[in-house]
Amino acid sequence: MKRILSGIKPTGTLTLGNYLGAIKQFVKLQKKMSDCEFYLFVADLHAITVRQVPSELRKRTLDIAAMYIACGLDKDRTVLYIQSEIPQNVELGYILQSNVYMGELERMTQFKDKVSKQEKSITASLFTYPALMAADIILYDADYVPVGDDQKQHLELSRTIANRFNNSYGDFFIVPDPIIPEVGARIMDLQNPDRKMSKSDENDKGYISLFDDEAAIKRKIKSAVTDSIGIVKYDPINQKGLANLLTIYASIADRNIEDIVTQYAGQNYKQFKEDLGNEIVKVLSPIQENYGQLIKSQELQDILDRGRETASNYAFKKMRKCKRKIGLGRK
Ligand code: AQP
């Protein structure tokens, strides 16, 4: 049975970008690829590459776990777990640091972006993050990894690391393939369409949180940056903000961008924005309701316990073989 695996780090409130670029894709894939197993995790170890408040980190970790299910993932077909509850992730992450080069890590654009924003107190783990990410994936022999466009480079490096290990020690890890959505792979910031929408952004006008209420969603879409051209068409060079809103519309409503452009021919942005706000509310309201029930429930704890057990069993066996293969320990 093929395995699909992905994770999200609890660094802030989940955004519409995380939903459209990642979670919605998982739900679609789970319906489409009924013969595959799904491993999904909350990447809390990745979150601590930048300073976190412990109580908030713990709350967001559970929020993301609940949101995965609230968004429509089938709990009976999902192995859902918390990254830090499986120590083999870290163990393999360390081993893979010895199979990746400084030059490769230095080329990662996400690291360069974060460094340019943070300026000081850059942690070593932020730099070695891709080695742990490779471990998260190849430890479980994942065949496919659905991610947004921003994670493409990290995934490419995971493939390089897996291939390098296999070439040095003999075939051992599956080299994973990415699955990138056709629409919604890179949702941009509502206030600055040159930058991707991010959950750790300080300006909350730039993103829609999956927890935003109706009024906040409508307000943020209304104030999203567009242009003075005033014609609804898809032009990502001259009308970046509008192109982003069209992408969001197409992705959230499962429609073609061309259809939407035709629908709003001859109209200005006001009606388009109003309708987009309504579409988002229509999708997020039931998700928020499901989340509200799940977050307080014992069911969520049970799902996470089961997920930890299944993932741990696999990780334990794989690591034992891995250590033997590279000569660690006595036998
Ligand atoms: N703007 C986005 N558009 C489409 N997909 C996105 N993803 C993130 N932002 C967008 C996808 O969401 C998944 C989880 O991402 P992550 O939490 O592992 O880290 P990230 O990619 O760094 O996401 P953020 O929101 O930008 O987090 P911070 O602010 O902490 O860096 C991934 O599949 C990602 O592609």
Coordinates of C-alpha atoms and ligand atoms in Angstrom, one line a residue:
M1 CA 0.0 0.0 0.0
K2 CA 1.3 3.4 -1.0
R3 CA 1.8 6.0 1.8
I4 CA 1.0 9.7 1.7
L5 CA 2.6 11.9 4.4
S6 CA 2.6 15.6 5.3
G7 CA 2.8 17.9 8.2
I8 CA 2.1 21.5 9.4
K9 CA 4.1 23.4 12.0
P10 CA 2.2 25.1 14.8
T11 CA 3.9 28.5 14.5
G12 CA 0.8 30.6 14.4
T13 CA -2.9 30.4 13.6
L14 CA -3.6 28.3 10.5
T15 CA -4.3 30.4 7.5
L16 CA -6.3 30.1 4.3
G17 CA -3.0 29.5 2.6
N18 CA -2.3 26.4 4.8
Y19 CA -5.9 25.3 4.0
L20 CA -5.9 25.8 0.3
G21 CA -2.2 24.8 -0.3
A22 CA -2.2 21.8 2.0
I23 CA -5.2 20.6 4.1
K24 CA -7.8 20.9 1.3
Q25 CA -5.5 18.9 -0.9
F26 CA -5.1 16.1 1.7
V27 CA -8.9 15.8 1.9
K28 CA -9.2 15.6 -1.9
L29 CA -6.4 13.1 -2.2
Q30 CA -7.8 10.9 0.6
K31 CA -11.1 10.7 -1.4
K32 CA -9.3 10.1 -4.7
M33 CA -6.5 7.7 -3.7
S34 CA -8.6 5.3 -1.7
D35 CA -5.9 2.6 -1.8
C36 CA -3.3 4.9 0.0
E37 CA -2.5 5.2 3.7
F38 CA -2.3 8.8 5.1
Y39 CA 0.2 9.8 7.7
L40 CA -0.3 13.4 8.9
F41 CA 1.5 15.0 11.8
V42 CA 1.8 18.3 13.7
A43 CA 5.4 19.4 13.3
D44 CA 6.0 20.9 16.8
L45 CA 9.7 20.3 16.7
H46 CA 9.9 22.5 13.6
A47 CA 8.0 25.2 15.4
I48 CA 10.7 25.6 18.0
T49 CA 13.3 26.6 15.4
V50 CA 12.0 30.0 16.3
R51 CA 11.1 31.0 19.9
Q52 CA 7.6 29.9 21.0
V53 CA 5.6 30.5 24.2
P54 CA 5.2 27.0 25.6
S55 CA 1.5 27.3 26.5
E56 CA 0.6 28.7 23.1
L57 CA 2.7 26.1 21.3
R58 CA 0.8 23.3 23.1
K59 CA -2.6 24.9 22.3
R60 CA -1.8 25.4 18.6
T61 CA -0.5 21.8 18.4
L62 CA -3.8 20.5 19.4
D63 CA -5.6 23.1 17.3
I64 CA -3.9 21.8 14.2
A65 CA -4.6 18.2 15.0
A66 CA -8.3 19.1 15.5
M67 CA -8.4 21.2 12.3
Y68 CA -7.1 18.3 10.2
I69 CA -10.1 16.3 11.1
A70 CA -12.5 19.3 11.2
C71 CA -11.6 20.1 7.6
G72 CA -12.8 16.7 6.5
L73 CA -10.0 14.1 6.8
D74 CA -11.3 10.7 7.5
K75 CA -10.2 9.9 11.1
D76 CA -10.3 6.2 10.5
R77 CA -8.0 6.3 7.5
T78 CA -5.5 8.9 8.9
V79 CA -2.6 8.1 11.2
L80 CA -2.5 11.5 13.0
Y81 CA 0.4 12.1 15.4
I82 CA 2.5 14.8 17.0
Q83 CA 6.1 14.9 15.7
S84 CA 7.8 15.3 19.1
E85 CA 6.0 12.2 20.5
I86 CA 8.1 10.0 18.3
P87 CA 11.8 10.3 19.3
Q88 CA 13.0 8.4 16.2
N89 CA 12.2 11.5 14.1
V90 CA 14.9 13.4 15.9
E91 CA 17.3 10.4 15.9
L92 CA 17.1 10.1 12.1
G93 CA 17.2 13.9 11.7
Y94 CA 20.6 13.9 13.4
I95 CA 21.8 11.0 11.2
L96 CA 20.7 12.9 8.1
Q97 CA 22.6 16.0 9.1
S98 CA 25.6 13.9 8.3
N99 CA 24.2 13.3 4.9
V100 CA 23.5 16.9 3.8
Y101 CA 26.1 19.6 3.1
M102 CA 26.3 23.1 4.4
G103 CA 26.2 24.5 0.9
E104 CA 22.9 22.7 0.2
L105 CA 21.4 24.1 3.4
E106 CA 22.6 27.6 2.7
R107 CA 20.8 27.6 -0.6
M108 CA 17.3 27.1 1.0
T109 CA 15.3 30.2 0.2
Q110 CA 13.0 29.7 3.2
F111 CA 16.1 29.9 5.5
K112 CA 17.3 33.0 3.7
D113 CA 13.9 34.6 3.9
K114 CA 13.5 33.9 7.6
V115 CA 17.1 35.2 8.3
S116 CA 16.4 38.4 6.4
K117 CA 13.2 39.0 8.6
Q118 CA 14.7 38.0 11.9
E119 CA 18.2 39.6 11.6
K120 CA 19.6 38.2 14.9
S121 CA 19.2 35.1 17.2
I122 CA 19.1 32.7 14.2
T123 CA 19.1 29.2 15.7
A124 CA 21.2 26.3 14.4
S125 CA 18.0 24.2 14.1
L126 CA 16.5 26.8 11.7
F127 CA 19.5 26.1 9.5
T128 CA 19.4 22.3 9.8
Y129 CA 15.5 22.2 9.5
P130 CA 15.6 20.4 6.1
A131 CA 17.5 17.4 7.6
L132 CA 14.7 16.9 10.2
M133 CA 12.1 17.4 7.5
A134 CA 13.7 14.7 5.3
A135 CA 13.7 12.4 8.4
D136 CA 10.0 13.1 9.0
I137 CA 9.3 11.9 5.5
I138 CA 11.7 9.0 4.8
L139 CA 11.5 7.4 8.2
Y140 CA 8.0 6.3 7.3
D141 CA 8.8 5.3 3.7
A142 CA 6.4 7.9 2.3
D143 CA 5.7 7.6 -1.4
Y144 CA 4.0 11.0 -1.9
V145 CA 4.2 14.3 0.0
P146 CA 1.5 16.8 -0.7
V147 CA 2.8 20.4 0.0
G148 CA 2.3 23.9 -1.2
D149 CA 4.8 25.4 -3.6
D150 CA 7.0 27.0 -0.9
Q151 CA 8.0 23.5 0.4
K152 CA 9.1 22.3 -3.1
Q153 CA 12.7 23.1 -2.5
H154 CA 12.9 21.4 0.9
L155 CA 11.3 18.3 -0.6
E156 CA 13.8 18.3 -3.5
L157 CA 16.5 18.3 -0.8
S158 CA 14.8 15.4 1.0
R159 CA 15.0 13.5 -2.2
T160 CA 18.7 14.3 -2.6
I161 CA 19.4 13.2 1.0
A162 CA 17.5 9.9 0.6
N163 CA 19.3 9.2 -2.7
R164 CA 22.6 10.0 -1.1
F165 CA 21.9 7.6 1.8
N166 CA 20.8 4.9 -0.5
N167 CA 23.9 5.3 -2.7
S168 CA 26.2 5.1 0.3
Y169 CA 24.6 2.2 2.2
G170 CA 22.4 0.4 -0.3
D171 CA 18.7 0.9 -1.1
F172 CA 17.0 1.6 2.2
F173 CA 14.7 4.6 2.0
I174 CA 11.9 5.3 -0.5
V175 CA 12.6 8.5 -2.4
P176 CA 9.3 10.5 -2.1
D177 CA 7.5 12.4 -4.8
P178 CA 5.9 15.8 -4.2
I179 CA 2.2 16.5 -5.0
I180 CA 1.7 20.2 -5.6
P181 CA -1.8 21.5 -6.2
E182 CA -2.6 23.0 -9.6
V183 CA -4.5 25.9 -8.1
G184 CA -3.8 27.4 -4.6
A185 CA -0.2 26.2 -4.3
R186 CA 0.9 29.7 -3.3
I187 CA -1.6 32.0 -1.8
M188 CA -0.2 35.4 -1.3
D189 CA -0.5 38.0 1.5
L190 CA -3.6 40.1 1.2
Q191 CA -1.8 43.3 2.0
N192 CA 1.4 42.5 0.1
P193 CA 0.9 40.2 -2.9
D194 CA 4.6 39.9 -3.4
R195 CA 4.9 37.8 -0.2
K196 CA 3.2 34.5 0.5
M197 CA 0.5 34.3 3.1
S198 CA 2.1 33.1 6.3
K199 CA 0.7 32.1 9.7
S200 CA 3.6 33.7 11.6
D201 CA 3.0 37.1 10.0
E202 CA 2.7 39.9 12.5
N203 CA 0.1 41.9 10.4
D204 CA -3.1 39.9 10.7
K205 CA -4.7 41.9 7.9
G206 CA -2.4 40.0 5.5
Y207 CA -3.9 36.6 6.2
I208 CA -7.3 35.0 6.8
S209 CA -7.1 32.7 9.8
L210 CA -9.2 29.5 9.8
F211 CA -10.6 30.8 13.1
D212 CA -11.7 34.3 11.8
D213 CA -15.3 35.0 12.2
E214 CA -17.6 36.2 9.3
A215 CA -17.1 39.9 10.0
A216 CA -13.3 39.6 10.0
I217 CA -13.2 37.5 6.8
K218 CA -15.3 40.0 5.0
R219 CA -13.4 43.0 6.3
K220 CA -10.0 41.5 5.3
I221 CA -11.2 40.6 1.8
K222 CA -12.7 44.1 1.4
S223 CA -9.4 45.7 2.4
A224 CA -7.2 43.3 0.3
V225 CA -4.9 45.3 -1.9
T226 CA -5.9 45.4 -5.6
D227 CA -5.1 48.1 -8.2
S228 CA -6.7 51.1 -10.0
I229 CA -7.3 49.2 -13.3
G230 CA -10.7 48.2 -12.1
I231 CA -11.3 45.3 -14.5
V232 CA -11.7 41.7 -13.2
K233 CA -9.1 39.7 -15.2
Y234 CA -6.3 37.4 -14.4
D235 CA -3.0 39.3 -14.8
P236 CA -0.5 38.2 -12.2
I237 CA 2.1 40.7 -13.5
N238 CA 0.0 43.9 -13.5
Q239 CA -2.8 43.0 -11.1
K240 CA -1.0 40.8 -8.6
G241 CA -3.5 41.4 -5.7
L242 CA -6.5 40.7 -7.9
A243 CA -4.8 37.6 -9.4
N244 CA -4.3 36.3 -5.8
L245 CA -8.0 36.9 -5.0
L246 CA -9.0 35.1 -8.2
T247 CA -6.8 32.1 -7.2
I248 CA -8.3 32.1 -3.8
Y249 CA -11.8 32.2 -5.3
A250 CA -11.1 29.4 -7.8
S251 CA -9.5 27.2 -5.2
I252 CA -12.1 27.7 -2.4
A253 CA -15.1 27.3 -4.7
D254 CA -13.5 24.6 -6.9
R255 CA -14.1 26.6 -10.1
N256 CA -12.0 27.7 -13.1
I257 CA -10.4 31.2 -12.9
E258 CA -11.7 31.8 -16.5
D259 CA -15.3 31.1 -15.4
I260 CA -15.0 33.6 -12.6
V261 CA -13.5 36.2 -14.8
T262 CA -16.4 35.7 -17.3
Q263 CA -18.9 36.0 -14.4
Y264 CA -17.6 39.4 -13.4
A265 CA -17.0 40.9 -16.9
G266 CA -17.9 44.6 -16.9
Q267 CA -18.2 44.7 -13.1
N268 CA -15.9 46.5 -10.6
Y269 CA -14.1 44.8 -7.7
K270 CA -16.8 45.5 -5.1
Q271 CA -19.3 42.7 -6.0
F272 CA -16.4 40.3 -6.7
K273 CA -14.9 40.9 -3.2
E274 CA -18.3 40.6 -1.5
D275 CA -19.0 37.3 -3.2
L276 CA -15.5 36.0 -2.4
G277 CA -16.0 36.9 1.2
N278 CA -19.2 34.9 1.2
E279 CA -17.6 31.9 -0.4
I280 CA -14.9 31.8 2.2
V281 CA -17.4 32.1 5.1
K282 CA -19.5 29.3 3.5
V283 CA -16.5 27.0 3.6
L284 CA -15.0 28.0 7.0
S285 CA -18.2 28.2 9.1
P286 CA -18.8 24.4 9.1
I287 CA -15.1 23.7 9.7
Q288 CA -15.1 26.0 12.7
E289 CA -18.2 24.2 14.0
N290 CA -16.6 20.8 13.7
Y291 CA -13.4 22.1 15.3
G292 CA -15.4 23.5 18.3
Q293 CA -16.8 20.0 19.0
L294 CA -13.5 18.2 18.5
I295 CA -11.1 20.3 20.4
K296 CA -12.9 19.6 23.7
S297 CA -13.4 15.9 23.0
Q298 CA -11.8 12.8 24.3
E299 CA -12.1 11.6 20.7
L300 CA -9.2 13.9 19.6
Q301 CA -7.0 12.4 22.3
D302 CA -7.9 8.9 21.2
I303 CA -7.1 9.6 17.6
L304 CA -3.7 11.0 18.6
D305 CA -2.9 8.1 20.9
R306 CA -3.7 5.6 18.1
G307 CA -1.7 7.7 15.6
R308 CA 1.3 7.8 18.0
E309 CA 1.2 4.0 18.4
T310 CA 1.0 3.2 14.7
A311 CA 3.7 5.7 13.7
S312 CA 5.9 4.7 16.6
N313 CA 5.8 1.0 15.7
Y314 CA 6.9 1.8 12.2
A315 CA 9.6 4.3 13.2
F316 CA 11.1 2.0 15.8
K317 CA 11.6 -0.9 13.4
K318 CA 12.9 1.4 10.6
M319 CA 15.4 3.1 12.9
R320 CA 16.7 -0.2 14.3
K321 CA 17.5 -1.3 10.7
C322 CA 18.9 2.1 9.8
K323 CA 21.4 2.1 12.7
R324 CA 22.5 -1.4 11.8
K325 CA 23.0 -0.4 8.2
I326 CA 25.3 2.4 9.1
G327 CA 27.3 0.6 11.8
L328 CA 25.9 2.4 14.9
G329 CA 25.8 0.4 18.2
R330 CA 27.0 -3.1 18.9
K331 CA 24.8 -5.2 16.5
Ligands
AQP1 N1 0.6 30.8 1.4 C1 0.5 29.5 1.2 N2 -0.1 29.1 0.0 C2 -0.2 27.7 -0.2 N3 0.3 26.8 0.7 C3 0.9 27.2 1.8 N4 1.5 26.5 2.8 C4 1.9 27.4 3.7 N5 1.7 28.7 3.3 C5 1.1 28.6 2.1 C6 1.5 25.1 2.9 O1 1.0 24.7 4.2 C7 1.7 23.6 4.6 C8 2.2 23.7 6.0 O2 3.2 24.7 6.1 P1 4.2 24.7 7.3 O3 3.4 25.1 8.6 O4 4.9 23.5 7.4 O5 5.2 25.8 7.0 P2 5.3 27.0 6.0 O6 5.2 26.5 4.6 O7 6.4 27.8 6.4 O8 3.9 27.8 6.4 P3 3.7 29.2 6.9 O9 2.3 29.4 7.1 O10 4.4 30.2 6.1 O11 4.4 29.1 8.3 P4 5.5 30.1 9.0 O12 4.9 31.5 9.0 O13 5.8 29.6 10.3 O14 6.8 30.0 8.1 C9 2.9 23.3 3.7 O15 2.5 22.3 2.8 C10 3.0 24.6 2.9 O16 3.5 24.4 1.6

